[in-house]
mmCIF file with all atom_site columns, C-alpha atoms in Angstrom:
data_model
loop_
_atom_site.group_PDB
_atom_site.id
_atom_site.type_symbol
_atom_site.label_atom_id
_atom_site.label_alt_id
_atom_site.label_comp_id
_atom_site.label_asym_id
_atom_site.label_entity_id
_atom_site.label_seq_id
_atom_site.pdbx_PDB_ins_code
_atom_site.Cartn_x
_atom_site.Cartn_y
_atom_site.Cartn_z
_atom_site.occupancy
_atom_site.B_iso_or_equiv
_atom_site.pdbx_formal_charge
_atom_site.auth_seq_id
_atom_site.auth_comp_id
_atom_site.auth_asym_id
_atom_site.auth_atom_id
_atom_site.pdbx_PDB_model_num
ATOM 1   C CA . LYS A 1 1   ? 23.464 40.779 -17.510 1.00 0.00 ? 198 LYS A CA 1
ATOM 2   C CA . ASN A 1 2   ? 21.923 43.261 -19.932 1.00 0.00 ? 199 ASN A CA 1
ATOM 3   C CA . GLU A 1 3   ? 18.488 44.597 -19.129 1.00 0.00 ? 200 GLU A CA 1
ATOM 4   C CA . VAL A 1 4   ? 17.414 43.796 -22.686 1.00 0.00 ? 201 VAL A CA 1
ATOM 5   C CA . GLU A 1 5   ? 18.460 40.543 -24.292 1.00 0.00 ? 202 GLU A CA 1
ATOM 6   C CA . GLN A 1 6   ? 17.873 39.583 -27.902 1.00 0.00 ? 203 GLN A CA 1
ATOM 7   C CA . SER A 1 7   ? 18.159 36.269 -29.655 1.00 0.00 ? 204 SER A CA 1
ATOM 8   C CA . PRO A 1 8   ? 19.501 35.180 -31.943 1.00 0.00 ? 205 PRO A CA 1
ATOM 9   C CA . GLN A 1 9   ? 22.387 37.578 -32.453 1.00 0.00 ? 206 GLN A CA 1
ATOM 10  C CA . ASN A 1 10  ? 22.785 36.537 -36.057 1.00 0.00 ? 207 ASN A CA 1
ATOM 11  C CA . LEU A 1 11  ? 20.285 34.897 -38.347 1.00 0.00 ? 208 LEU A CA 1
ATOM 12  C CA . THR A 1 12  ? 20.526 33.727 -41.926 1.00 0.00 ? 209 THR A CA 1
ATOM 13  C CA . ALA A 1 13  ? 17.376 32.700 -43.747 1.00 0.00 ? 210 ALA A CA 1
ATOM 14  C CA . GLN A 1 14  ? 16.346 31.827 -47.265 1.00 0.00 ? 211 GLN A CA 1
ATOM 15  C CA . GLU A 1 15  ? 13.862 33.959 -49.101 1.00 0.00 ? 212 GLU A CA 1
ATOM 16  C CA . GLY A 1 16  ? 10.324 33.035 -48.147 1.00 0.00 ? 213 GLY A CA 1
ATOM 17  C CA . GLU A 1 17  ? 11.130 31.697 -44.707 1.00 0.00 ? 214 GLU A CA 1
ATOM 18  C CA . PHE A 1 18  ? 9.225  32.723 -41.579 1.00 0.00 ? 215 PHE A CA 1
ATOM 19  C CA . ILE A 1 19  ? 11.527 34.528 -39.175 1.00 0.00 ? 216 ILE A CA 1
ATOM 20  C CA . THR A 1 20  ? 11.251 35.105 -35.449 1.00 0.00 ? 217 THR A CA 1
ATOM 21  C CA . ILE A 1 21  ? 13.433 37.389 -33.370 1.00 0.00 ? 218 ILE A CA 1
ATOM 22  C CA . ASN A 1 22  ? 13.054 37.365 -29.619 1.00 0.00 ? 219 ASN A CA 1
ATOM 23  C CA . CYS A 1 23  ? 13.515 40.026 -26.970 1.00 0.00 ? 220 CYS A CA 1
ATOM 24  C CA . SER A 1 24  ? 13.475 39.560 -23.211 1.00 0.00 ? 221 SER A CA 1
ATOM 25  C CA . TYR A 1 25  ? 13.767 42.322 -20.689 1.00 0.00 ? 222 TYR A CA 1
ATOM 26  C CA . SER A 1 26  ? 14.162 42.433 -16.944 1.00 0.00 ? 223 SER A CA 1
ATOM 27  C CA . VAL A 1 27  ? 12.750 45.837 -16.013 1.00 0.00 ? 224 VAL A CA 1
ATOM 28  C CA . GLY A 1 28  ? 9.291  47.336 -15.850 1.00 0.00 ? 225 GLY A CA 1
ATOM 29  C CA . ILE A 1 29  ? 8.406  49.125 -19.045 1.00 0.00 ? 226 ILE A CA 1
ATOM 30  C CA . SER A 1 30  ? 5.755  51.388 -20.467 1.00 0.00 ? 227 SER A CA 1
ATOM 31  C CA . ALA A 1 31  ? 6.481  50.476 -24.076 1.00 0.00 ? 228 ALA A CA 1
ATOM 32  C CA . LEU A 1 32  ? 8.727  48.376 -26.266 1.00 0.00 ? 229 LEU A CA 1
ATOM 33  C CA . HIS A 1 33  ? 10.067 49.389 -29.653 1.00 0.00 ? 230 HIS A CA 1
ATOM 34  C CA . TRP A 1 34  ? 11.213 47.266 -32.536 1.00 0.00 ? 231 TRP A CA 1
ATOM 35  C CA . LEU A 1 35  ? 13.672 49.140 -34.723 1.00 0.00 ? 232 LEU A CA 1
ATOM 36  C CA . GLN A 1 36  ? 15.222 48.327 -38.072 1.00 0.00 ? 233 GLN A CA 1
ATOM 37  C CA . GLN A 1 37  ? 18.658 49.521 -39.114 1.00 0.00 ? 234 GLN A CA 1
ATOM 38  C CA . HIS A 1 38  ? 19.853 49.007 -42.668 1.00 0.00 ? 235 HIS A CA 1
ATOM 39  C CA . PRO A 1 39  ? 23.550 48.919 -43.601 1.00 0.00 ? 236 PRO A CA 1
ATOM 40  C CA . GLY A 1 40  ? 23.426 52.619 -44.461 1.00 0.00 ? 237 GLY A CA 1
ATOM 41  C CA . GLY A 1 41  ? 22.832 53.317 -40.805 1.00 0.00 ? 238 GLY A CA 1
ATOM 42  C CA . GLY A 1 42  ? 19.430 54.997 -40.650 1.00 0.00 ? 239 GLY A CA 1
ATOM 43  C CA . ILE A 1 43  ? 17.032 53.658 -38.052 1.00 0.00 ? 240 ILE A CA 1
ATOM 44  C CA . VAL A 1 44  ? 13.335 53.129 -38.659 1.00 0.00 ? 241 VAL A CA 1
ATOM 45  C CA . SER A 1 45  ? 10.872 52.463 -35.881 1.00 0.00 ? 242 SER A CA 1
ATOM 46  C CA . LEU A 1 46  ? 8.801  49.460 -36.904 1.00 0.00 ? 243 LEU A CA 1
ATOM 47  C CA . PHE A 1 47  ? 6.537  49.116 -33.910 1.00 0.00 ? 244 PHE A CA 1
ATOM 48  C CA . MET A 1 48  ? 5.884  50.571 -30.514 1.00 0.00 ? 245 MET A CA 1
ATOM 49  C CA . LEU A 1 49  ? 3.741  48.342 -28.367 1.00 0.00 ? 246 LEU A CA 1
ATOM 50  C CA . SER A 1 50  ? 2.764  48.008 -24.747 1.00 0.00 ? 247 SER A CA 1
ATOM 51  C CA . SER A 1 51  ? 0.442  45.029 -24.959 1.00 0.00 ? 248 SER A CA 1
ATOM 52  C CA . GLY A 1 52  ? -0.888 42.416 -27.321 1.00 0.00 ? 249 GLY A CA 1
ATOM 53  C CA . LYS A 1 53  ? 0.018  42.310 -30.953 1.00 0.00 ? 250 LYS A CA 1
ATOM 54  C CA . LYS A 1 54  ? 0.550  44.642 -33.888 1.00 0.00 ? 251 LYS A CA 1
ATOM 55  C CA . LYS A 1 55  ? 0.782  43.870 -37.587 1.00 0.00 ? 252 LYS A CA 1
ATOM 56  C CA . HIS A 1 56  ? 2.134  45.911 -40.444 1.00 0.00 ? 253 HIS A CA 1
ATOM 57  C CA . GLY A 1 57  ? 2.398  44.230 -43.799 1.00 0.00 ? 254 GLY A CA 1
ATOM 58  C CA . ARG A 1 58  ? 4.584  41.152 -43.400 1.00 0.00 ? 255 ARG A CA 1
ATOM 59  C CA . LEU A 1 59  ? 5.742  42.178 -39.941 1.00 0.00 ? 256 LEU A CA 1
ATOM 60  C CA . ILE A 1 60  ? 4.087  41.106 -36.723 1.00 0.00 ? 257 ILE A CA 1
ATOM 61  C CA . ALA A 1 61  ? 5.121  42.113 -33.213 1.00 0.00 ? 258 ALA A CA 1
ATOM 62  C CA . THR A 1 62  ? 3.832  40.577 -30.022 1.00 0.00 ? 259 THR A CA 1
ATOM 63  C CA . ILE A 1 63  ? 4.472  41.309 -26.399 1.00 0.00 ? 260 ILE A CA 1
ATOM 64  C CA . ASN A 1 64  ? 3.750  39.413 -23.192 1.00 0.00 ? 261 ASN A CA 1
ATOM 65  C CA . ILE A 1 65  ? 4.024  41.848 -20.323 1.00 0.00 ? 262 ILE A CA 1
ATOM 66  C CA . GLN A 1 66  ? 3.780  39.189 -17.615 1.00 0.00 ? 263 GLN A CA 1
ATOM 67  C CA . GLU A 1 67  ? 6.624  37.190 -19.120 1.00 0.00 ? 264 GLU A CA 1
ATOM 68  C CA . LYS A 1 68  ? 8.598  40.298 -20.090 1.00 0.00 ? 265 LYS A CA 1
ATOM 69  C CA . HIS A 1 69  ? 9.043  39.007 -23.597 1.00 0.00 ? 266 HIS A CA 1
ATOM 70  C CA . SER A 1 70  ? 8.426  40.249 -27.114 1.00 0.00 ? 267 SER A CA 1
ATOM 71  C CA . SER A 1 71  ? 8.802  38.693 -30.531 1.00 0.00 ? 268 SER A CA 1
ATOM 72  C CA . LEU A 1 72  ? 9.139  40.146 -33.990 1.00 0.00 ? 269 LEU A CA 1
ATOM 73  C CA . HIS A 1 73  ? 7.996  37.925 -36.828 1.00 0.00 ? 270 HIS A CA 1
ATOM 74  C CA . ILE A 1 74  ? 8.646  38.388 -40.513 1.00 0.00 ? 271 ILE A CA 1
ATOM 75  C CA . THR A 1 75  ? 6.496  36.352 -42.850 1.00 0.00 ? 272 THR A CA 1
ATOM 76  C CA . ALA A 1 76  ? 7.606  35.479 -46.394 1.00 0.00 ? 273 ALA A CA 1
ATOM 77  C CA . SER A 1 77  ? 11.038 36.988 -45.830 1.00 0.00 ? 274 SER A CA 1
ATOM 78  C CA . HIS A 1 78  ? 12.778 38.808 -48.651 1.00 0.00 ? 275 HIS A CA 1
ATOM 79  C CA . PRO A 1 79  ? 16.394 39.886 -49.194 1.00 0.00 ? 276 PRO A CA 1
ATOM 80  C CA . ARG A 1 80  ? 15.353 43.495 -48.631 1.00 0.00 ? 277 ARG A CA 1
ATOM 81  C CA . ASP A 1 81  ? 14.495 42.508 -45.044 1.00 0.00 ? 278 ASP A CA 1
ATOM 82  C CA . SER A 1 82  ? 18.214 42.056 -44.436 1.00 0.00 ? 279 SER A CA 1
ATOM 83  C CA . ALA A 1 83  ? 19.064 44.489 -41.673 1.00 0.00 ? 280 ALA A CA 1
ATOM 84  C CA . VAL A 1 84  ? 19.775 44.701 -37.976 1.00 0.00 ? 281 VAL A CA 1
ATOM 85  C CA . TYR A 1 85  ? 16.663 44.510 -35.821 1.00 0.00 ? 282 TYR A CA 1
ATOM 86  C CA . ILE A 1 86  ? 16.864 46.156 -32.439 1.00 0.00 ? 283 ILE A CA 1
ATOM 87  C CA . CYS A 1 87  ? 14.557 45.815 -29.473 1.00 0.00 ? 284 CYS A CA 1
ATOM 88  C CA . ALA A 1 88  ? 14.375 48.819 -27.157 1.00 0.00 ? 285 ALA A CA 1
ATOM 89  C CA . VAL A 1 89  ? 12.353 49.338 -24.006 1.00 0.00 ? 286 VAL A CA 1
ATOM 90  C CA . LYS A 1 90  ? 11.070 52.526 -22.427 1.00 0.00 ? 287 LYS A CA 1
ATOM 91  C CA . GLY A 1 91  ? 10.618 52.915 -18.699 1.00 0.00 ? 288 GLY A CA 1
ATOM 92  C CA . ASP A 1 92  ? 7.890  55.382 -17.920 1.00 0.00 ? 289 ASP A CA 1
ATOM 93  C CA . THR A 1 93  ? 5.622  57.333 -20.214 1.00 0.00 ? 290 THR A CA 1
ATOM 94  C CA . GLY A 1 94  ? 7.383  60.684 -19.820 1.00 0.00 ? 291 GLY A CA 1
ATOM 95  C CA . THR A 1 95  ? 8.996  62.470 -22.723 1.00 0.00 ? 292 THR A CA 1
ATOM 96  C CA . ALA A 1 96  ? 12.409 62.319 -21.131 1.00 0.00 ? 293 ALA A CA 1
ATOM 97  C CA . SER A 1 97  ? 12.257 58.619 -20.488 1.00 0.00 ? 294 SER A CA 1
ATOM 98  C CA . LYS A 1 98  ? 15.108 57.105 -22.395 1.00 0.00 ? 295 LYS A CA 1
ATOM 99  C CA . LEU A 1 99  ? 15.270 53.846 -24.290 1.00 0.00 ? 296 LEU A CA 1
ATOM 100 C CA . THR A 1 100 ? 17.355 50.868 -23.255 1.00 0.00 ? 297 THR A CA 1
ATOM 101 C CA . PHE A 1 101 ? 18.535 48.941 -26.294 1.00 0.00 ? 298 PHE A CA 1
ATOM 102 C CA . GLY A 1 102 ? 19.165 45.312 -26.971 1.00 0.00 ? 299 GLY A CA 1
ATOM 103 C CA . THR A 1 103 ? 22.320 44.344 -28.820 1.00 0.00 ? 300 THR A CA 1
ATOM 104 C CA . GLY A 1 104 ? 20.462 43.732 -32.054 1.00 0.00 ? 301 GLY A CA 1
ATOM 105 C CA . THR A 1 105 ? 19.850 40.777 -34.329 1.00 0.00 ? 302 THR A CA 1
ATOM 106 C CA . ARG A 1 106 ? 21.629 40.793 -37.647 1.00 0.00 ? 303 ARG A CA 1
ATOM 107 C CA . LEU A 1 107 ? 19.383 39.211 -40.278 1.00 0.00 ? 304 LEU A CA 1
ATOM 108 C CA . GLN A 1 108 ? 20.576 38.120 -43.684 1.00 0.00 ? 305 GLN A CA 1
ATOM 109 C CA . VAL A 1 109 ? 17.983 36.840 -46.129 1.00 0.00 ? 306 VAL A CA 1
ATOM 110 C CA . THR A 1 110 ? 19.394 35.080 -49.159 1.00 0.00 ? 307 THR A CA 1
ATOM 111 C CA . LEU A 1 111 ? 17.847 34.146 -52.492 1.00 0.00 ? 308 LEU A CA 1
ATOM 112 C CA . GLY B 2 1   ? 4.632  60.921 -40.407 1.00 0.00 ? 46  GLY B CA 1
ATOM 113 C CA . ALA B 2 2   ? 7.031  62.600 -38.060 1.00 0.00 ? 47  ALA B CA 1
ATOM 114 C CA . VAL B 2 3   ? 10.483 63.144 -39.483 1.00 0.00 ? 48  VAL B CA 1
ATOM 115 C CA . VAL B 2 4   ? 13.766 63.893 -37.816 1.00 0.00 ? 49  VAL B CA 1
ATOM 116 C CA . SER B 2 5   ? 16.656 65.122 -39.918 1.00 0.00 ? 50  SER B CA 1
ATOM 117 C CA . GLN B 2 6   ? 20.361 65.292 -39.223 1.00 0.00 ? 51  GLN B CA 1
ATOM 118 C CA . HIS B 2 7   ? 23.019 67.356 -40.886 1.00 0.00 ? 52  HIS B CA 1
ATOM 119 C CA . PRO B 2 8   ? 25.563 66.603 -42.132 1.00 0.00 ? 53  PRO B CA 1
ATOM 120 C CA . SER B 2 9   ? 25.116 62.952 -43.033 1.00 0.00 ? 54  SER B CA 1
ATOM 121 C CA . ARG B 2 10  ? 28.867 62.490 -43.336 1.00 0.00 ? 55  ARG B CA 1
ATOM 122 C CA . VAL B 2 11  ? 31.764 64.593 -42.188 1.00 0.00 ? 56  VAL B CA 1
ATOM 123 C CA . ILE B 2 12  ? 35.490 64.159 -42.296 1.00 0.00 ? 57  ILE B CA 1
ATOM 124 C CA . CYS B 2 13  ? 37.571 66.460 -40.157 1.00 0.00 ? 58  CYS B CA 1
ATOM 125 C CA . LYS B 2 14  ? 41.138 66.790 -39.011 1.00 0.00 ? 59  LYS B CA 1
ATOM 126 C CA . SER B 2 15  ? 42.251 65.953 -35.530 1.00 0.00 ? 60  SER B CA 1
ATOM 127 C CA . GLY B 2 16  ? 41.935 68.933 -33.201 1.00 0.00 ? 61  GLY B CA 1
ATOM 128 C CA . THR B 2 17  ? 39.073 70.612 -35.002 1.00 0.00 ? 62  THR B CA 1
ATOM 129 C CA . SER B 2 18  ? 35.457 70.840 -33.840 1.00 0.00 ? 63  SER B CA 1
ATOM 130 C CA . VAL B 2 19  ? 32.441 69.465 -35.641 1.00 0.00 ? 64  VAL B CA 1
ATOM 131 C CA . LYS B 2 20  ? 28.812 70.446 -35.180 1.00 0.00 ? 65  LYS B CA 1
ATOM 132 C CA . ILE B 2 21  ? 25.981 68.030 -35.912 1.00 0.00 ? 66  ILE B CA 1
ATOM 133 C CA . GLU B 2 22  ? 22.409 69.263 -36.139 1.00 0.00 ? 67  GLU B CA 1
ATOM 134 C CA . CYS B 2 23  ? 19.256 67.341 -35.290 1.00 0.00 ? 68  CYS B CA 1
ATOM 135 C CA . ARG B 2 24  ? 15.916 68.789 -36.353 1.00 0.00 ? 69  ARG B CA 1
ATOM 136 C CA . SER B 2 25  ? 12.359 67.678 -35.806 1.00 0.00 ? 70  SER B CA 1
ATOM 137 C CA . LEU B 2 26  ? 10.683 68.681 -39.048 1.00 0.00 ? 71  LEU B CA 1
ATOM 138 C CA . ASP B 2 27  ? 6.983  68.606 -38.317 1.00 0.00 ? 72  ASP B CA 1
ATOM 139 C CA . PHE B 2 28  ? 6.703  68.508 -34.546 1.00 0.00 ? 73  PHE B CA 1
ATOM 140 C CA . GLN B 2 29  ? 8.197  70.184 -31.523 1.00 0.00 ? 74  GLN B CA 1
ATOM 141 C CA . ALA B 2 30  ? 10.473 68.319 -29.171 1.00 0.00 ? 75  ALA B CA 1
ATOM 142 C CA . THR B 2 31  ? 11.409 69.632 -25.748 1.00 0.00 ? 76  THR B CA 1
ATOM 143 C CA . THR B 2 32  ? 13.655 66.607 -25.376 1.00 0.00 ? 77  THR B CA 1
ATOM 144 C CA . MET B 2 33  ? 15.979 64.986 -27.860 1.00 0.00 ? 78  MET B CA 1
ATOM 145 C CA . PHE B 2 34  ? 18.448 62.170 -27.408 1.00 0.00 ? 79  PHE B CA 1
ATOM 146 C CA . TRP B 2 35  ? 21.949 61.731 -28.781 1.00 0.00 ? 80  TRP B CA 1
ATOM 147 C CA . TYR B 2 36  ? 23.423 58.298 -29.359 1.00 0.00 ? 81  TYR B CA 1
ATOM 148 C CA . ARG B 2 37  ? 26.714 56.942 -30.514 1.00 0.00 ? 82  ARG B CA 1
ATOM 149 C CA . GLN B 2 38  ? 27.107 53.681 -32.329 1.00 0.00 ? 83  GLN B CA 1
ATOM 150 C CA . PHE B 2 39  ? 30.321 51.749 -32.840 1.00 0.00 ? 84  PHE B CA 1
ATOM 151 C CA . PRO B 2 40  ? 30.617 49.304 -35.744 1.00 0.00 ? 85  PRO B CA 1
ATOM 152 C CA . LYS B 2 41  ? 28.400 46.262 -35.276 1.00 0.00 ? 86  LYS B CA 1
ATOM 153 C CA . LYS B 2 42  ? 27.331 47.451 -31.863 1.00 0.00 ? 87  LYS B CA 1
ATOM 154 C CA . SER B 2 43  ? 24.043 48.742 -30.571 1.00 0.00 ? 88  SER B CA 1
ATOM 155 C CA . LEU B 2 44  ? 23.248 52.354 -29.822 1.00 0.00 ? 89  LEU B CA 1
ATOM 156 C CA . MET B 2 45  ? 24.760 53.920 -26.754 1.00 0.00 ? 90  MET B CA 1
ATOM 157 C CA . LEU B 2 46  ? 22.915 56.858 -25.232 1.00 0.00 ? 91  LEU B CA 1
ATOM 158 C CA . MET B 2 47  ? 25.262 59.791 -24.775 1.00 0.00 ? 92  MET B CA 1
ATOM 159 C CA . ALA B 2 48  ? 22.987 62.484 -23.447 1.00 0.00 ? 93  ALA B CA 1
ATOM 160 C CA . THR B 2 49  ? 19.498 63.862 -23.179 1.00 0.00 ? 94  THR B CA 1
ATOM 161 C CA . SER B 2 50  ? 19.108 67.290 -24.721 1.00 0.00 ? 95  SER B CA 1
ATOM 162 C CA . ASN B 2 51  ? 16.626 69.560 -22.981 1.00 0.00 ? 96  ASN B CA 1
ATOM 163 C CA . GLU B 2 52  ? 15.189 72.673 -24.593 1.00 0.00 ? 97  GLU B CA 1
ATOM 164 C CA . GLY B 2 53  ? 16.055 75.733 -22.565 1.00 0.00 ? 98  GLY B CA 1
ATOM 165 C CA . SER B 2 54  ? 18.198 73.939 -20.021 1.00 0.00 ? 99  SER B CA 1
ATOM 166 C CA . LYS B 2 55  ? 21.376 71.945 -19.673 1.00 0.00 ? 100 LYS B CA 1
ATOM 167 C CA . ALA B 2 56  ? 21.747 68.550 -21.245 1.00 0.00 ? 101 ALA B CA 1
ATOM 168 C CA . THR B 2 57  ? 21.868 65.469 -19.069 1.00 0.00 ? 102 THR B CA 1
ATOM 169 C CA . TYR B 2 58  ? 24.903 63.343 -19.815 1.00 0.00 ? 103 TYR B CA 1
ATOM 170 C CA . GLU B 2 59  ? 25.241 59.614 -19.304 1.00 0.00 ? 104 GLU B CA 1
ATOM 171 C CA . GLN B 2 60  ? 27.971 58.297 -17.086 1.00 0.00 ? 105 GLN B CA 1
ATOM 172 C CA . GLY B 2 61  ? 31.323 58.319 -18.804 1.00 0.00 ? 106 GLY B CA 1
ATOM 173 C CA . VAL B 2 62  ? 30.420 60.883 -21.452 1.00 0.00 ? 107 VAL B CA 1
ATOM 174 C CA . GLU B 2 63  ? 32.544 64.020 -21.262 1.00 0.00 ? 108 GLU B CA 1
ATOM 175 C CA . LYS B 2 64  ? 30.265 67.041 -21.327 1.00 0.00 ? 109 LYS B CA 1
ATOM 176 C CA . ASP B 2 65  ? 33.112 69.390 -22.258 1.00 0.00 ? 110 ASP B CA 1
ATOM 177 C CA . LYS B 2 66  ? 33.988 67.149 -25.161 1.00 0.00 ? 111 LYS B CA 1
ATOM 178 C CA . PHE B 2 67  ? 30.473 66.703 -26.475 1.00 0.00 ? 112 PHE B CA 1
ATOM 179 C CA . LEU B 2 68  ? 28.679 70.017 -26.220 1.00 0.00 ? 113 LEU B CA 1
ATOM 180 C CA . ILE B 2 69  ? 24.930 69.895 -26.588 1.00 0.00 ? 114 ILE B CA 1
ATOM 181 C CA . ASN B 2 70  ? 22.703 72.883 -27.219 1.00 0.00 ? 115 ASN B CA 1
ATOM 182 C CA . HIS B 2 71  ? 18.941 72.633 -27.557 1.00 0.00 ? 116 HIS B CA 1
ATOM 183 C CA . ALA B 2 72  ? 18.308 76.119 -28.862 1.00 0.00 ? 117 ALA B CA 1
ATOM 184 C CA . SER B 2 73  ? 14.725 75.736 -29.970 1.00 0.00 ? 118 SER B CA 1
ATOM 185 C CA . LEU B 2 74  ? 11.857 73.290 -29.880 1.00 0.00 ? 119 LEU B CA 1
ATOM 186 C CA . THR B 2 75  ? 12.942 71.841 -33.208 1.00 0.00 ? 120 THR B CA 1
ATOM 187 C CA . LEU B 2 76  ? 16.731 71.939 -33.079 1.00 0.00 ? 121 LEU B CA 1
ATOM 188 C CA . SER B 2 77  ? 19.416 70.299 -30.996 1.00 0.00 ? 122 SER B CA 1
ATOM 189 C CA . THR B 2 78  ? 23.106 70.434 -31.840 1.00 0.00 ? 123 THR B CA 1
ATOM 190 C CA . LEU B 2 79  ? 25.974 68.195 -30.803 1.00 0.00 ? 124 LEU B CA 1
ATOM 191 C CA . THR B 2 80  ? 29.443 69.676 -31.111 1.00 0.00 ? 125 THR B CA 1
ATOM 192 C CA . VAL B 2 81  ? 32.404 67.347 -30.899 1.00 0.00 ? 126 VAL B CA 1
ATOM 193 C CA . THR B 2 82  ? 35.205 69.575 -29.673 1.00 0.00 ? 127 THR B CA 1
ATOM 194 C CA . SER B 2 83  ? 38.886 69.017 -30.354 1.00 0.00 ? 128 SER B CA 1
ATOM 195 C CA . ALA B 2 84  ? 38.059 65.861 -32.217 1.00 0.00 ? 129 ALA B CA 1
ATOM 196 C CA . HIS B 2 85  ? 40.378 62.869 -32.124 1.00 0.00 ? 130 HIS B CA 1
ATOM 197 C CA . PRO B 2 86  ? 40.391 59.736 -34.254 1.00 0.00 ? 131 PRO B CA 1
ATOM 198 C CA . GLU B 2 87  ? 38.746 57.793 -31.414 1.00 0.00 ? 132 GLU B CA 1
ATOM 199 C CA . ASP B 2 88  ? 35.727 60.097 -31.760 1.00 0.00 ? 133 ASP B CA 1
ATOM 200 C CA . SER B 2 89  ? 35.124 58.631 -35.208 1.00 0.00 ? 134 SER B CA 1
ATOM 201 C CA . SER B 2 90  ? 31.745 56.998 -34.988 1.00 0.00 ? 135 SER B CA 1
ATOM 202 C CA . PHE B 2 91  ? 28.139 57.055 -36.137 1.00 0.00 ? 136 PHE B CA 1
ATOM 203 C CA . TYR B 2 92  ? 26.088 59.607 -34.219 1.00 0.00 ? 137 TYR B CA 1
ATOM 204 C CA . ILE B 2 93  ? 22.296 59.397 -34.170 1.00 0.00 ? 138 ILE B CA 1
ATOM 205 C CA . CYS B 2 94  ? 19.658 61.586 -32.606 1.00 0.00 ? 139 CYS B CA 1
ATOM 206 C CA . SER B 2 95  ? 16.064 60.863 -31.761 1.00 0.00 ? 140 SER B CA 1
ATOM 207 C CA . ALA B 2 96  ? 13.093 62.925 -30.717 1.00 0.00 ? 141 ALA B CA 1
ATOM 208 C CA . PRO B 2 97  ? 9.987  61.717 -28.913 1.00 0.00 ? 142 PRO B CA 1
ATOM 209 C CA . ARG B 2 98  ? 6.547  62.615 -30.158 1.00 0.00 ? 143 ARG B CA 1
ATOM 210 C CA . MET B 2 99  ? 3.371  61.846 -28.288 1.00 0.00 ? 144 MET B CA 1
ATOM 211 C CA . GLY B 2 100 ? 1.321  59.026 -29.746 1.00 0.00 ? 145 GLY B CA 1
ATOM 212 C CA . LEU B 2 101 ? -1.968 57.703 -28.456 1.00 0.00 ? 146 LEU B CA 1
ATOM 213 C CA . SER B 2 102 ? -0.713 56.793 -25.009 1.00 0.00 ? 147 SER B CA 1
ATOM 214 C CA . ASN B 2 103 ? 3.029  57.110 -24.992 1.00 0.00 ? 148 ASN B CA 1
ATOM 215 C CA . TYR B 2 104 ? 5.877  58.958 -26.596 1.00 0.00 ? 149 TYR B CA 1
ATOM 216 C CA . GLU B 2 105 ? 7.141  57.314 -29.771 1.00 0.00 ? 150 GLU B CA 1
ATOM 217 C CA . GLN B 2 106 ? 10.772 57.833 -30.736 1.00 0.00 ? 151 GLN B CA 1
ATOM 218 C CA . TYR B 2 107 ? 11.664 59.118 -34.184 1.00 0.00 ? 152 TYR B CA 1
ATOM 219 C CA . PHE B 2 108 ? 15.252 58.674 -35.218 1.00 0.00 ? 153 PHE B CA 1
ATOM 220 C CA . GLY B 2 109 ? 17.406 60.802 -37.429 1.00 0.00 ? 154 GLY B CA 1
ATOM 221 C CA . PRO B 2 110 ? 19.330 59.195 -40.316 1.00 0.00 ? 155 PRO B CA 1
ATOM 222 C CA . GLY B 2 111 ? 22.618 59.526 -38.482 1.00 0.00 ? 156 GLY B CA 1
ATOM 223 C CA . THR B 2 112 ? 25.904 61.314 -39.049 1.00 0.00 ? 157 THR B CA 1
ATOM 224 C CA . ARG B 2 113 ? 29.067 59.415 -39.806 1.00 0.00 ? 158 ARG B CA 1
ATOM 225 C CA . LEU B 2 114 ? 32.067 61.250 -38.375 1.00 0.00 ? 159 LEU B CA 1
ATOM 226 C CA . THR B 2 115 ? 35.581 60.393 -39.444 1.00 0.00 ? 160 THR B CA 1
ATOM 227 C CA . VAL B 2 116 ? 38.446 62.142 -37.724 1.00 0.00 ? 161 VAL B CA 1
ATOM 228 C CA . THR B 2 117 ? 41.770 61.899 -39.524 1.00 0.00 ? 162 THR B CA 1
#
């Protein structure tokens, strides 16, 4: 069993739909990242959070430390949101602490 | 914001040759950088942790003589794929941590696509 599990693995939505991607992890963490990878390959860090909720534009990320669960929400989805979304967790707060990645959720938003 | 660059973005090389990939933190110093490999439609796989001024730490199963890592300065780490073979063809990504308010946030490079013919 992976330490970081994401669901769904693949998601197709119509433009305008509200999207939720889930991430569950089984280890203690100091922070959780949500990453976005477009077909070109480059990775952008969307959020880093250790508690509560963060919002940036149409994106919202929440985390429940007790339940070891995080969600990424996209409101009013748009075709340009089509990408792979990756959840990654960080153990301790040190600089050398590496990330453990989920397998990613491939999102396709259609017109 | 913090930016991490990689060079080259794409490289095609012949089997048996060596290829060097550079990872630079452009506006911050990084004593640690990470190198990842990504296979098509798969998630990132950590290869090694690059440490400025000391030896890299390799993940289990990664050949250190095959993938040479040098962290020569606080802003530059290099990954050299030696005696490349077609199975080394992959997407290689680096990241560098930068301290945020309470934790280190990872900044990723744009990646290097290596094709070995």
